XYZ file of C-alpha atoms in Angstrom:
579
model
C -47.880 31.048 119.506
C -44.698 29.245 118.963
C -45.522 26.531 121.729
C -48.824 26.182 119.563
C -46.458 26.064 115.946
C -43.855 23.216 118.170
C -46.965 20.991 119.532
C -47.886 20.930 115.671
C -44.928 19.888 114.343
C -44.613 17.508 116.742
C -47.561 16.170 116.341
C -47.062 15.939 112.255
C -44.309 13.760 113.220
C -46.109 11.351 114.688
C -49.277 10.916 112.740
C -47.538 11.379 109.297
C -50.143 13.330 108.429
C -49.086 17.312 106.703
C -51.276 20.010 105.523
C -52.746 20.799 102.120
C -49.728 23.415 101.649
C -47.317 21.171 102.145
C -48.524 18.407 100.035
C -48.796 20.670 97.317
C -45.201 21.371 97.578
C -44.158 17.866 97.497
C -45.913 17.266 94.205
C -44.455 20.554 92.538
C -41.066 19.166 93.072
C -42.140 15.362 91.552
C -43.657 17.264 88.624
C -39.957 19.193 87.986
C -38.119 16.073 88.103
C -40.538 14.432 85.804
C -39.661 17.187 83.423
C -36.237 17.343 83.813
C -36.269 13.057 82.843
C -38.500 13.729 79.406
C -35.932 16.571 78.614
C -32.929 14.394 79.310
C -34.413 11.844 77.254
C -35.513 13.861 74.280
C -31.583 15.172 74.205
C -30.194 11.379 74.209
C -32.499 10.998 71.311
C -31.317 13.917 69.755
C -27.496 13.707 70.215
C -27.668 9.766 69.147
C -29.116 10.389 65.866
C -27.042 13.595 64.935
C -24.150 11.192 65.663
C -26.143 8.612 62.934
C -26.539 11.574 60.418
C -22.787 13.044 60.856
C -21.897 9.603 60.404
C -23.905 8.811 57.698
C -22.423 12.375 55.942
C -19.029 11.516 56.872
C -19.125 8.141 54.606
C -20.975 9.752 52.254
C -18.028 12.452 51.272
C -15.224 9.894 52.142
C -12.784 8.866 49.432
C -13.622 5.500 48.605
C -10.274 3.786 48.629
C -11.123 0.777 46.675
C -10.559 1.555 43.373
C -14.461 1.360 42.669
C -15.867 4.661 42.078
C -19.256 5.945 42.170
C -21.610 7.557 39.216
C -19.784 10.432 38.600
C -20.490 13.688 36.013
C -18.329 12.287 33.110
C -19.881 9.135 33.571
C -23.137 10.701 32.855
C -22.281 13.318 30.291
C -24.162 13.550 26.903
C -22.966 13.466 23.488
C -23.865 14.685 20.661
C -26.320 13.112 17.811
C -24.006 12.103 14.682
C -26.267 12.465 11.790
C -25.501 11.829 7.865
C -25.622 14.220 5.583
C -29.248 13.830 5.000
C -29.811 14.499 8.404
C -30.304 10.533 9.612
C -29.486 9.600 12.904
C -26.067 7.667 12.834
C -25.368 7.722 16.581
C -26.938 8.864 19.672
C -27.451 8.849 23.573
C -30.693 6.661 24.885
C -31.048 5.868 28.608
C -30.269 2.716 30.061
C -29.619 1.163 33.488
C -26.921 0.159 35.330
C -26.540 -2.178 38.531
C -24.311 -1.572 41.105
C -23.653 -2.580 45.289
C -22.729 -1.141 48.696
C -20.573 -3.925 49.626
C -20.984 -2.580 53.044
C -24.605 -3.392 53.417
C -24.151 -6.851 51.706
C -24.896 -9.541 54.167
C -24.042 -12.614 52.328
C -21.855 -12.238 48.838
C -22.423 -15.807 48.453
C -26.275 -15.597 48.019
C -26.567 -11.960 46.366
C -24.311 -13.525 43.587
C -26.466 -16.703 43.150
C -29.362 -15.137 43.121
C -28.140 -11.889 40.499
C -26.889 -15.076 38.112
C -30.139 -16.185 38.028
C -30.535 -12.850 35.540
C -27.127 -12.297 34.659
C -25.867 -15.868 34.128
C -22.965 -14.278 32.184
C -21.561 -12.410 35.369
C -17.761 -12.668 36.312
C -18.397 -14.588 39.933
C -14.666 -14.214 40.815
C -14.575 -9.864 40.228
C -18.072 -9.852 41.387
C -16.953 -11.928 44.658
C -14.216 -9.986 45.173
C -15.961 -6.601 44.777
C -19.045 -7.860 47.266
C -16.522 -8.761 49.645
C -14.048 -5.522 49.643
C -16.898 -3.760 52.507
C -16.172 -0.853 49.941
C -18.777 2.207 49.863
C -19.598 1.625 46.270
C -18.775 -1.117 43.392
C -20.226 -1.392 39.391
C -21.258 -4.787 38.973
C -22.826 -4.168 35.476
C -23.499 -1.863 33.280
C -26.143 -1.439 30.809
C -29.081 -3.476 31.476
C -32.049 -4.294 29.543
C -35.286 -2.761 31.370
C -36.150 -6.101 31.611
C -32.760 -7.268 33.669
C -33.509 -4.558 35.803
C -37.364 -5.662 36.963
C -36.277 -8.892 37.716
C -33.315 -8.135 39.542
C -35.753 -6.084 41.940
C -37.991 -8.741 42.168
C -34.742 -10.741 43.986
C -34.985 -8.499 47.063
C -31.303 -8.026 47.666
C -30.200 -5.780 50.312
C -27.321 -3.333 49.129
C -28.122 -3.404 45.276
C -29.145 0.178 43.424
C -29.958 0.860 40.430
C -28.058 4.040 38.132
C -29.631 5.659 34.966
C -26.805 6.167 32.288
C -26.343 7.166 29.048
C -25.114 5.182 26.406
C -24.406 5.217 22.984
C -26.681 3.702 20.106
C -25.700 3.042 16.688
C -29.371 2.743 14.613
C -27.555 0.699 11.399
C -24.858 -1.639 13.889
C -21.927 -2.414 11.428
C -23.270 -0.199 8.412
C -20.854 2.537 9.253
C -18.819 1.179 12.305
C -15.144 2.284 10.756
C -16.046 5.740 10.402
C -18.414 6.299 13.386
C -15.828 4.788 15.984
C -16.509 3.523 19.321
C -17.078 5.062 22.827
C -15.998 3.436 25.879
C -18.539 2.430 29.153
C -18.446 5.354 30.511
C -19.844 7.268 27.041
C -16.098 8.435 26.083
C -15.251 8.673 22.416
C -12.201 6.034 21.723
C -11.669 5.819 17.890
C -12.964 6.989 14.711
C -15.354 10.010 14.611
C -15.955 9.762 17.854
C -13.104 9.985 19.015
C -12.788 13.213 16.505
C -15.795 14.949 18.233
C -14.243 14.303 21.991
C -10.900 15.917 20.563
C -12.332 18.907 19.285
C -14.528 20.318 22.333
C -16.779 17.836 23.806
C -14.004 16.822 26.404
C -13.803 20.783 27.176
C -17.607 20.907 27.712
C -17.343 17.551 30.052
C -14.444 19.272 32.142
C -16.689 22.402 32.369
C -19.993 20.385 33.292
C -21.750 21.859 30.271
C -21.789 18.513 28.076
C -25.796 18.114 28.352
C -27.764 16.874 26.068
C -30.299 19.797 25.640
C -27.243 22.262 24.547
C -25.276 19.907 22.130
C -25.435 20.874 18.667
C -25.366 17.651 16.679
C -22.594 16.846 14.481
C -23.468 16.343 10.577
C -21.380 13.732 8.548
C -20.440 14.199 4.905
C -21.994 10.276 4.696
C -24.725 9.427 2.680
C -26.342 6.707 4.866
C -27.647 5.430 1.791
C -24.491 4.927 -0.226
C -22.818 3.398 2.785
C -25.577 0.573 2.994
C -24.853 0.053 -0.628
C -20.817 0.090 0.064
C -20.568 -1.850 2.916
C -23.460 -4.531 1.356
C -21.191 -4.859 -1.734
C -18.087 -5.303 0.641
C -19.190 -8.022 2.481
C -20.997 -9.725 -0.431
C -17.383 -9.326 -2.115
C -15.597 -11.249 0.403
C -17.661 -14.056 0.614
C -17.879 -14.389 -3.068
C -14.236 -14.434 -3.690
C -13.157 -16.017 -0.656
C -10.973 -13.521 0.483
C -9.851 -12.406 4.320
C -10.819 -8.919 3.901
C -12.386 -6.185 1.188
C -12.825 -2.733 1.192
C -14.215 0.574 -0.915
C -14.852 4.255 -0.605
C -16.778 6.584 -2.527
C -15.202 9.931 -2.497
C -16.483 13.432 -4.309
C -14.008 14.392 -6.962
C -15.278 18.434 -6.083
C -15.174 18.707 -2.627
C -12.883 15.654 -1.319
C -15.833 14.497 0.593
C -16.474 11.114 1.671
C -19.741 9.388 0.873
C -19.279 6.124 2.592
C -16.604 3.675 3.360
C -16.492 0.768 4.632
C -13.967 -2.147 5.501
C -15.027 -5.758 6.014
C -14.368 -7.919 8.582
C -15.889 -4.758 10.696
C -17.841 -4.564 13.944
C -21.317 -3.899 15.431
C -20.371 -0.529 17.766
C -23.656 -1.622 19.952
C -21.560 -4.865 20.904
C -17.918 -4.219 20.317
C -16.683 -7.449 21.885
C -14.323 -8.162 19.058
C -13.468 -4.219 17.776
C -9.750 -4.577 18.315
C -9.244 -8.221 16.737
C -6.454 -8.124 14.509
C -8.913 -8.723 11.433
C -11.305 -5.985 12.561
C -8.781 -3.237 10.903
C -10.263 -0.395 8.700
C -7.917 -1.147 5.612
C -8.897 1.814 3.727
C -7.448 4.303 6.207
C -5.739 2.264 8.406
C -3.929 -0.102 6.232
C -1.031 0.708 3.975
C -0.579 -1.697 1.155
C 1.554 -2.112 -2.473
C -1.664 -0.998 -4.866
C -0.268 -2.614 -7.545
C -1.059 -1.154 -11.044
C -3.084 1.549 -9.809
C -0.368 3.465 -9.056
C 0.476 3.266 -12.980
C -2.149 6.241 -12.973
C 0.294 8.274 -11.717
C 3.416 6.954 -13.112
C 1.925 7.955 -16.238
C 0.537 10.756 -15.331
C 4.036 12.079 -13.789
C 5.280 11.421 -16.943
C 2.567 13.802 -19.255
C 2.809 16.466 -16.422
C 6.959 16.655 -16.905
C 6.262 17.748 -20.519
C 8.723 15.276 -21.714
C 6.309 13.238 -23.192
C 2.474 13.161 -24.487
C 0.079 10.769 -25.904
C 1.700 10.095 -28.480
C 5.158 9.024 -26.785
C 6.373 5.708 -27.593
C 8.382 3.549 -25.328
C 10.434 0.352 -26.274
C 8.660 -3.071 -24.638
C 9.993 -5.525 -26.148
C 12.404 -7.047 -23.932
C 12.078 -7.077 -20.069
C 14.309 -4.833 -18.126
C 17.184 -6.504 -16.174
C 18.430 -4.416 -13.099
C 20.655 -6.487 -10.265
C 18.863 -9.725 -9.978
C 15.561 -8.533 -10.508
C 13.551 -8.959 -14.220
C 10.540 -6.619 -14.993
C 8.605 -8.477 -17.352
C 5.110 -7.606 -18.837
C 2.183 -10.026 -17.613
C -0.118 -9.584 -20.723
C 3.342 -8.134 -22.915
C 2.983 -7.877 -26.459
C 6.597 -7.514 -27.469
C 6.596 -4.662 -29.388
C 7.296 -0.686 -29.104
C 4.066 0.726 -27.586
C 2.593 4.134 -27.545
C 1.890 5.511 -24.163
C -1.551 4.977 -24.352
C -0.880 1.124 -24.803
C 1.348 1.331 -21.968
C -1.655 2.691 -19.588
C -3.921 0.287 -21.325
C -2.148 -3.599 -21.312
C -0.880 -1.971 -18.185
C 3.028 -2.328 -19.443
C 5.514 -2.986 -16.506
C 8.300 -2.077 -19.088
C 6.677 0.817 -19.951
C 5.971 2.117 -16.754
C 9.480 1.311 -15.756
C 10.553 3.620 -18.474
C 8.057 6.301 -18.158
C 9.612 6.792 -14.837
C 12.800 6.646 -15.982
C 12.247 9.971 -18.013
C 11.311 12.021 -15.063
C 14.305 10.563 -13.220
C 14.581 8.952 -9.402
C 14.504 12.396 -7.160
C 11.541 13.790 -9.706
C 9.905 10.087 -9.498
C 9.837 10.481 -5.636
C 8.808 14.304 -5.557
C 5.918 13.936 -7.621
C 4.417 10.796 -5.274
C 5.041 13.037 -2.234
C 3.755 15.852 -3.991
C 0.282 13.577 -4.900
C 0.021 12.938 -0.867
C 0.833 9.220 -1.483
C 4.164 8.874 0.368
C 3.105 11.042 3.586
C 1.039 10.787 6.360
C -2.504 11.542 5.348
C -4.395 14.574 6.778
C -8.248 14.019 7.912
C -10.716 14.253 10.676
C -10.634 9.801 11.278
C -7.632 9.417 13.407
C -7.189 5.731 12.141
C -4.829 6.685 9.447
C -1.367 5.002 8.361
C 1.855 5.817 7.482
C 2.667 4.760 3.999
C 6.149 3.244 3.685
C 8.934 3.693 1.023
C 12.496 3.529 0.672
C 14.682 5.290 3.056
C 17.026 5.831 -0.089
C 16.146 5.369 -3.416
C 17.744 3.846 -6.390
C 17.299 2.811 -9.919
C 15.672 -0.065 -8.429
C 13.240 1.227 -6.635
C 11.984 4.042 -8.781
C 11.227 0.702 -11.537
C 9.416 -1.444 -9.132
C 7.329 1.615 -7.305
C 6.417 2.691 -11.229
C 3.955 -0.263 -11.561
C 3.120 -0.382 -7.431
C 5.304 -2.431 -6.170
C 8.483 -1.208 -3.319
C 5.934 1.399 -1.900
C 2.727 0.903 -0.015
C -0.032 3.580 0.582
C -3.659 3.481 1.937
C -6.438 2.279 -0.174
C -8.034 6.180 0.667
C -4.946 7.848 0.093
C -4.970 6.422 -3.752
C -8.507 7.574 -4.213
C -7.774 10.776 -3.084
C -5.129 10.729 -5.534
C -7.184 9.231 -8.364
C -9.474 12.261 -7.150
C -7.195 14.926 -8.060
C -5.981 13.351 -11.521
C -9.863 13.685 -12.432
C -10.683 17.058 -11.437
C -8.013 19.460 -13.163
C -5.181 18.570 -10.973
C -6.436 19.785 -7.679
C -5.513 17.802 -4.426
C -7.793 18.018 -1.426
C -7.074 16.467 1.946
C -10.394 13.792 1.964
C -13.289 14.672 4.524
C -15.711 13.085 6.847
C -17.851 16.483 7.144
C -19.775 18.398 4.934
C -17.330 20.552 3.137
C -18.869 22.932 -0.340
C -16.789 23.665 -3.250
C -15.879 26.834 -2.394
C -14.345 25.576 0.738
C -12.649 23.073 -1.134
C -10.617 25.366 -3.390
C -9.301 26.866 -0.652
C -7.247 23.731 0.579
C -6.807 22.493 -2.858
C -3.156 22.637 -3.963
C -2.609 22.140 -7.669
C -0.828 19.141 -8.629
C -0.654 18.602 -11.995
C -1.944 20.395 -15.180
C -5.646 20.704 -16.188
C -3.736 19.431 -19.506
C -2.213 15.965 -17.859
C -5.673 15.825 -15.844
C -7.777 15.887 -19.270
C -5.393 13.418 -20.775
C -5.725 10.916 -17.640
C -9.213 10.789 -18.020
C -9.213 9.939 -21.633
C -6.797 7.253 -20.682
C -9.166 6.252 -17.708
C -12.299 5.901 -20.473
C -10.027 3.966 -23.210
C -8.880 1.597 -20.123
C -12.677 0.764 -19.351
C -13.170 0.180 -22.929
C -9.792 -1.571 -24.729
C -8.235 -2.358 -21.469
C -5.736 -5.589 -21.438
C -8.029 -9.026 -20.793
C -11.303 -6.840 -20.386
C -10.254 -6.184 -17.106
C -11.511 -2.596 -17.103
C -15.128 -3.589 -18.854
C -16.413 -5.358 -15.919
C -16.492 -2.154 -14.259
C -18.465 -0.306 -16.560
C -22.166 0.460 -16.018
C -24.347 1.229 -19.050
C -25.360 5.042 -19.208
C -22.840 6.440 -16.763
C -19.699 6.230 -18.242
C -17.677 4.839 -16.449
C -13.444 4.964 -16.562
C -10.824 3.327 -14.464
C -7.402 1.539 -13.460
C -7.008 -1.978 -12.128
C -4.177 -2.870 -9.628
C -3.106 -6.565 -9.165
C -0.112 -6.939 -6.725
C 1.274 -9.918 -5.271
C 1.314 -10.040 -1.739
C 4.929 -10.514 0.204
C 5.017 -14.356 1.789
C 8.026 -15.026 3.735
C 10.125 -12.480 2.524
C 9.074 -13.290 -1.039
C 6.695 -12.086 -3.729
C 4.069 -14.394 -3.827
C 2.344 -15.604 -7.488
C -1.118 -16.609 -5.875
C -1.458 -14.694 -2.716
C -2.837 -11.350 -4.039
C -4.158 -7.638 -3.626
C -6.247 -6.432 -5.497
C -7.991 -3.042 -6.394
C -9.660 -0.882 -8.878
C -10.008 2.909 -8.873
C -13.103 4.320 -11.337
C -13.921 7.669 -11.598
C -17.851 8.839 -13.274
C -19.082 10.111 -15.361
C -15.755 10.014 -17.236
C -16.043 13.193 -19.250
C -16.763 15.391 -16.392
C -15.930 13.336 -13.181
C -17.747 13.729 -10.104
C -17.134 10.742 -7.898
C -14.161 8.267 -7.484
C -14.825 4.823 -6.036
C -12.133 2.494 -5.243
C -12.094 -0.702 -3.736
C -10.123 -3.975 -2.655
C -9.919 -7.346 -2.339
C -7.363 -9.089 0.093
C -6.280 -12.504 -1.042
C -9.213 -13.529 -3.392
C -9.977 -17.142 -4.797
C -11.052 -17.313 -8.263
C -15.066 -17.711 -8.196
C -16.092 -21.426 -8.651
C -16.031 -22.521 -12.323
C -14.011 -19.485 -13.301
C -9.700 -19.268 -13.028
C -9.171 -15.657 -12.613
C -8.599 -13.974 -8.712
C -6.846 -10.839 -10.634
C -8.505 -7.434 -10.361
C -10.522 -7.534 -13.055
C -12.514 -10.418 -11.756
C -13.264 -9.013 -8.681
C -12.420 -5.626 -7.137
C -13.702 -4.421 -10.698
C -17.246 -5.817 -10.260
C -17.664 -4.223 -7.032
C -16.782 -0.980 -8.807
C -19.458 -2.071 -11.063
C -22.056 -2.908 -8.617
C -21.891 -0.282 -5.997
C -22.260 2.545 -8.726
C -25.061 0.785 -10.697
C -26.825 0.616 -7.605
C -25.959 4.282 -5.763
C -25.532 6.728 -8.667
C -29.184 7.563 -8.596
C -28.453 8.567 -4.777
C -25.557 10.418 -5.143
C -27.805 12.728 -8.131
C -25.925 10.816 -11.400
C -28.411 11.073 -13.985
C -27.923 7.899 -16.580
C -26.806 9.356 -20.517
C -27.358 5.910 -22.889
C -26.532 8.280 -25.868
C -23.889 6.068 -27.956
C -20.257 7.897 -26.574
C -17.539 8.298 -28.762
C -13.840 8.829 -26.969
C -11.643 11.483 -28.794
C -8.117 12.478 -28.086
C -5.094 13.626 -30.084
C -4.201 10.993 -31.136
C -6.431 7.871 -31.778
C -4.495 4.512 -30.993
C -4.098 1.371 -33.585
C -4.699 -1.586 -31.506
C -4.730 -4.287 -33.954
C -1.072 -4.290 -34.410
C-alpha cells in the first residue's frame, strides 16, 4: 500500500494533475484570504472616517481664537414686549437673518466679497477681507438682513456662507418714543433708556440662567399713553422748525400719581436705525439735560416764600429800584417801578421781587427748600438718562438773588415739572414714573413739601398768570374750556463766559384744569428765532404755544372733559392792576 500511495504522488508530480479533495482544499484557503481582504478593507474605511468625524468634533468644540465668535445663547435671547399703557405694542422681538462665513472653507475672499457686494454694496471690504482671510472657524459678516438680502445671497452659490435666525428688536412708531424706550445693542442687549431699565432689573438674570425665552416673558407695561406721545413729540418737532431753534422738548406728567404720559426731546432718533443715537444733538434734554429755567423757578421762589409763613398774598415788596450787589444789577424786564403786592411780583414776573422774596426766607432756608423740592439733587426714576443739576458749592447773598428768578442754578426740564407737580397737588412730591403707578401707591412715596395752604395759593397765582400775566405771555397758553394756569421762564443762555441778550432758553410749565389740577405739561425751546413777521423769541411766543397746542389736542385722551362755563378766579385778596 504505501509503494501504491509513493507511485501516486509521484506521478501527481509529474502530470500536475491532483484529486477532487485536494482541489477543494486549495479553493477553501483562496476563499479565506478573500475574506480576510474585504474585512481589512471595510476597517480602513471605518478607521479613516472616525478619524474625519473626531476631527470634524474636535473643531467643532475648539475655542475659536480669533476674536469672532459664533451664535451664542445671549445672542439669541428674547425680550420682553414693551407695551403703553393702553396695552399698544411699543417694542418687540421679530425674526430676522443674519449672514455669516467659515473662513476656513472660503476658497477665494476676493470673489465671495465681489460677489456678496453685489447685495450688500454697503459692506466694509477691508473687515470683511480681513475676516475671510483669518482661516478662522466662524466670522459675522452682517447682521440683520432683509428676507430679501438673504434669497439673493443664496442665489450667489458661495461656498462657506450660512445663514443665522436672530432676534431683533422692533420699534412699531420709530422716533415717536425713542428717549424713553432706549436702544438695544446687535446682539438684542438693552443699552439706554427703558431698556436698559428692564435688562437691570431681571432680564440679564433670566439670560445668565437660559430662561430669557420668549414664550415665558411677561411683557412690561409703560405708564405712556402712545397717543399723547404722538401728540408731544409732533408738537416738539413742529416747535423747532417753527422757531428755528437747535432743540425743544415737553413732558406731560400726572399731578396724582407722578406718572409720565409722554415725553419727548427733539433732535431724537429712529431706535430701528440708530446710526446717529449718540450725536451730541441727539440728547434727551428733559432728563438728561440740566439747564438755568429761568422764571419758572419764580414758582417756587414764591412759593418758598408763602410756605415760611412770613408772608401771604397780600405781602408787598419794594420794586422800584434795581438791586445792586458786587458788580451785578437785578433789574426788572417788564418793571413797573412801583411797590408791588406779591401777586404782581408772580405775575410781571418781578426780578426785584423775587430777589426779595428770597431774601425773607434767608440763604441756608433759600437752599433747603430747593433741595427739599428735589430740584438741586440727583433725580430718582426708572430712565437711567438723568442729570445732575448744578449749584453753588457755597452760597452767598449773590447767589440766593440770581437762583430766585432761575438764574446761578440749573435743573432738568423733568425735574421742574415734577416740582410744578407737587406745588399743584397739596404739596406732595413724588419721584416721576415711567410705569403704571395708582394713587394709592403714590401716597406712599409722596413726601409733603409744602402746605395744602401755599399749594392752593400757587394755583390761584398759576390761573391769574394765564389770565393778567406781564405782555400776555401766559394767555397764549390757555385753551378755551380747560382752564388752563401756568409760569413762563425766559433765561439767557451763557456765551463765552457771559450772559447772552439773544441766545435764549425758554420754557413754560401749565398745570389743568387749574382749580383741581390733574396734569402738568412743561416744555422748552433751545435758542429760538422770533417767527417771521413777528419780534418776540421770549417764552411767551413759543414754549407757551406748545403748552397750548399739545393740551388742546390730548386732553380728550388723557379723560379732561372741556367746562366753557364763564370762570371767575377768587382769592383773599383781589389785586388792583390798573395802578
Amino acid at each position: 500500500m504505501a509503494a501504491v500511495w509513493i507511485k501516486r504522488k509521484k506521478n501527481e508530480l509529474e502530470t500536475g494533475v491532483a484529486p477532487a479533495f485536494a482541489l477543494d482544499a486549495k479553493r477553501k484557503k483562496s476563499g479565506n484570504r478573500a475574506r480576510n481582504r474585504v474585512v481589512m478593507a471595510i476597517a480602513c474605511f471605518v478607521g479613516i472616517y472616525s478619524v474625519i468625524g473626531g476631527r470634524l468634533i474636535y473643531y467643532g468644540i475648539q475655542e475659536d481664537t480669533t476674536g469672532y465668535n459664533g451664535p451664542t445663547g445671549t445672542v439669541l435671547a428674547a425680550r420682553p414686549d414693551i407695551l403703553d399703557r393702553n396695552g399698544e405694542v411699543l417694542a418687540t422681538d421679530i425674526k430676522t437673518n443674519s449672514l455669516y462665513a467659515e473662513p476656513k472653507k472660503i476658497i477665494d475672499p476676493d470673489e465671495a466679497i465681489e460677489l456678496l457686494s453685489t447685495v450688500l454694496p454697503d459692506l466694509n471690504f477691508e473687515q470683511t477681507y480681513s475676516r475671510l482671510k483669518s482661516k478662522a472657524g466662524f466670522a459675522w459678516l452682517k447682521r440683520g438682513l432683509t428676507p430679501q438680502q438673504k434669497s439673493q445671497i443664496m442665489a450667489l452659490g458661495i461656498p462657506g456662507i450660512g445663514f443665522r435666525t436672530e432676534k431683533a428688536r422692533f420699534y412699531p412708531g420709530g422716533p415717536t418714543a425713542s428717549h424713553i424706550l432706549g436702544l438695544v445693542n446687535i446682539d438684542n442687549q438693552g443699552i439706554a433708556g427703558m431698556e436698559k431699565y428692564i435688562d437691570e432689573h431681571g432680564l440679564s438674570d433670566l439670560r445668565d440662567a437660559g430662561l430669557a425665552d420668549s414664550r415665558s416673558l411677561e411683557p412690561v407695561k409703560l405708564s405712556i399713553d402712545l397717543r399723547v406721545q404722538h401728540v408731544v413729540r409732533d408738537v416738539v418737532v413742529q416747535a423747532m422748525q417753527k422757531y428755528s431753534a437747535i432743540a425743544a422738548g415737553a413732558v406731560v406728567l400726572n399731578v396724582k400719581t407722578g406718572e409720565i404720559l409722554a415725553m419727548a426731546s427733539a433732535p431724537d432718533f429712529d431706535p430701528n436705525n440708530p446710526y446717529n443715537a449718540l450725536e451730541k444733538d441727539r440728547l434727551n434734554r428733559m432728563s438728561a439735560g440740566a439747564f438755568e429755567m429761568g422764571s419758572t423757578i419764580k414758582s417756587f421762589t414764591t412759593a418758598m416764600a408763602l410756605d415760611s409763613g412770613k408772608v401771604n398774598l397780600q405781602s408787598t415788596f419794594d420794586a422800584r429800584r434795581p438791586i445792586t450787589i458786587g458788580r451785578q444789577t437785578i433789574r426788572d424786564f417788564h418793571g413797573k417801578g412801583r411797590v408791588l403786592t406779591l401777586p404782581e411780583v408772580f405775575i410781571y414776573s418781578s426780578n426785584i421781587g423775587s430777589a426779595k422774596e428770597a431774601d425773607v426766607v434767608g440763604i441756608d432756608g433759600h437752599r433747603e427748600f430747593l433741595h427739599r423740592m428735589g430740584l438741586l439733587d440727583r433725580m430718582v426714576t426708572e430712565l437711567p438718562e438723568v442729570a445732575r443739576p448744578m449749584e453753588p458749592k457755597v452760597w452767598k447773598k449773590v447767589h440766593s438773588i440770581t437762583i430766585a428768578f432761575g438764574h446761578g442754578m440749573a435743573t432738568t426740564p423733568l425735574q421742574t415739572a415734577v416740582g410744578a407737580a407737587a406745588l399743584m397737588n397739596g404739596g406732595r412730591l413724588m419721584p416721576p414714573t415711567f410705569l403704571p403707578r395708582t394713587i394709592e401707591e403714590a401716597n406712599k412715596v409722596a413726601k409733603q413739601v409744602v402746605s395744602e395752604k401755599t399749594s392752593e395759593d400757587m394755583r390761584y397765582l398759576y390761573r391769574l398768570n394765564a389770565e393778567k400775566g406781564s405782555g400776555g405771555s401766559g394767555n397764549r397758553a390757555t385753551v378755551p374750556g380747560y382752564r388752563v394756569g401756568g409760569k413762563t421762564g425766559t433765561a439767557e443762555k451763557v456765551i463765552n463766559g457771559r450772559y447772552s441778550k439773544d441766545v435764549r432758553f425758554n420754557a413754560f410749565v401749565a398745570a389743568f384744569p387749574i382749580d383741581k389740577p390733574e396734569y402738568v405739561v412743561l416744555t422748552i425751546v433751545d435758542e429760538p428765532k422770533a417767527e417771521a413777521g413777528k419780534i418776540g423769541a421770549t417764552a411767551g411766543f413759543n414754549a407757551a404755544p406748545m403748552v397750548q397746542e399739545i393740551i388742546r389736542r390730548s386732553a380728550s385722551f388723557l379723560g379732561v372733559q372741556p367746562d366753557f362755563n364763564e370762570e371767575q378766579i377768587s382769592a383773599p385778596m383781589m389785586v388792583n392792576f390798573n395802578q
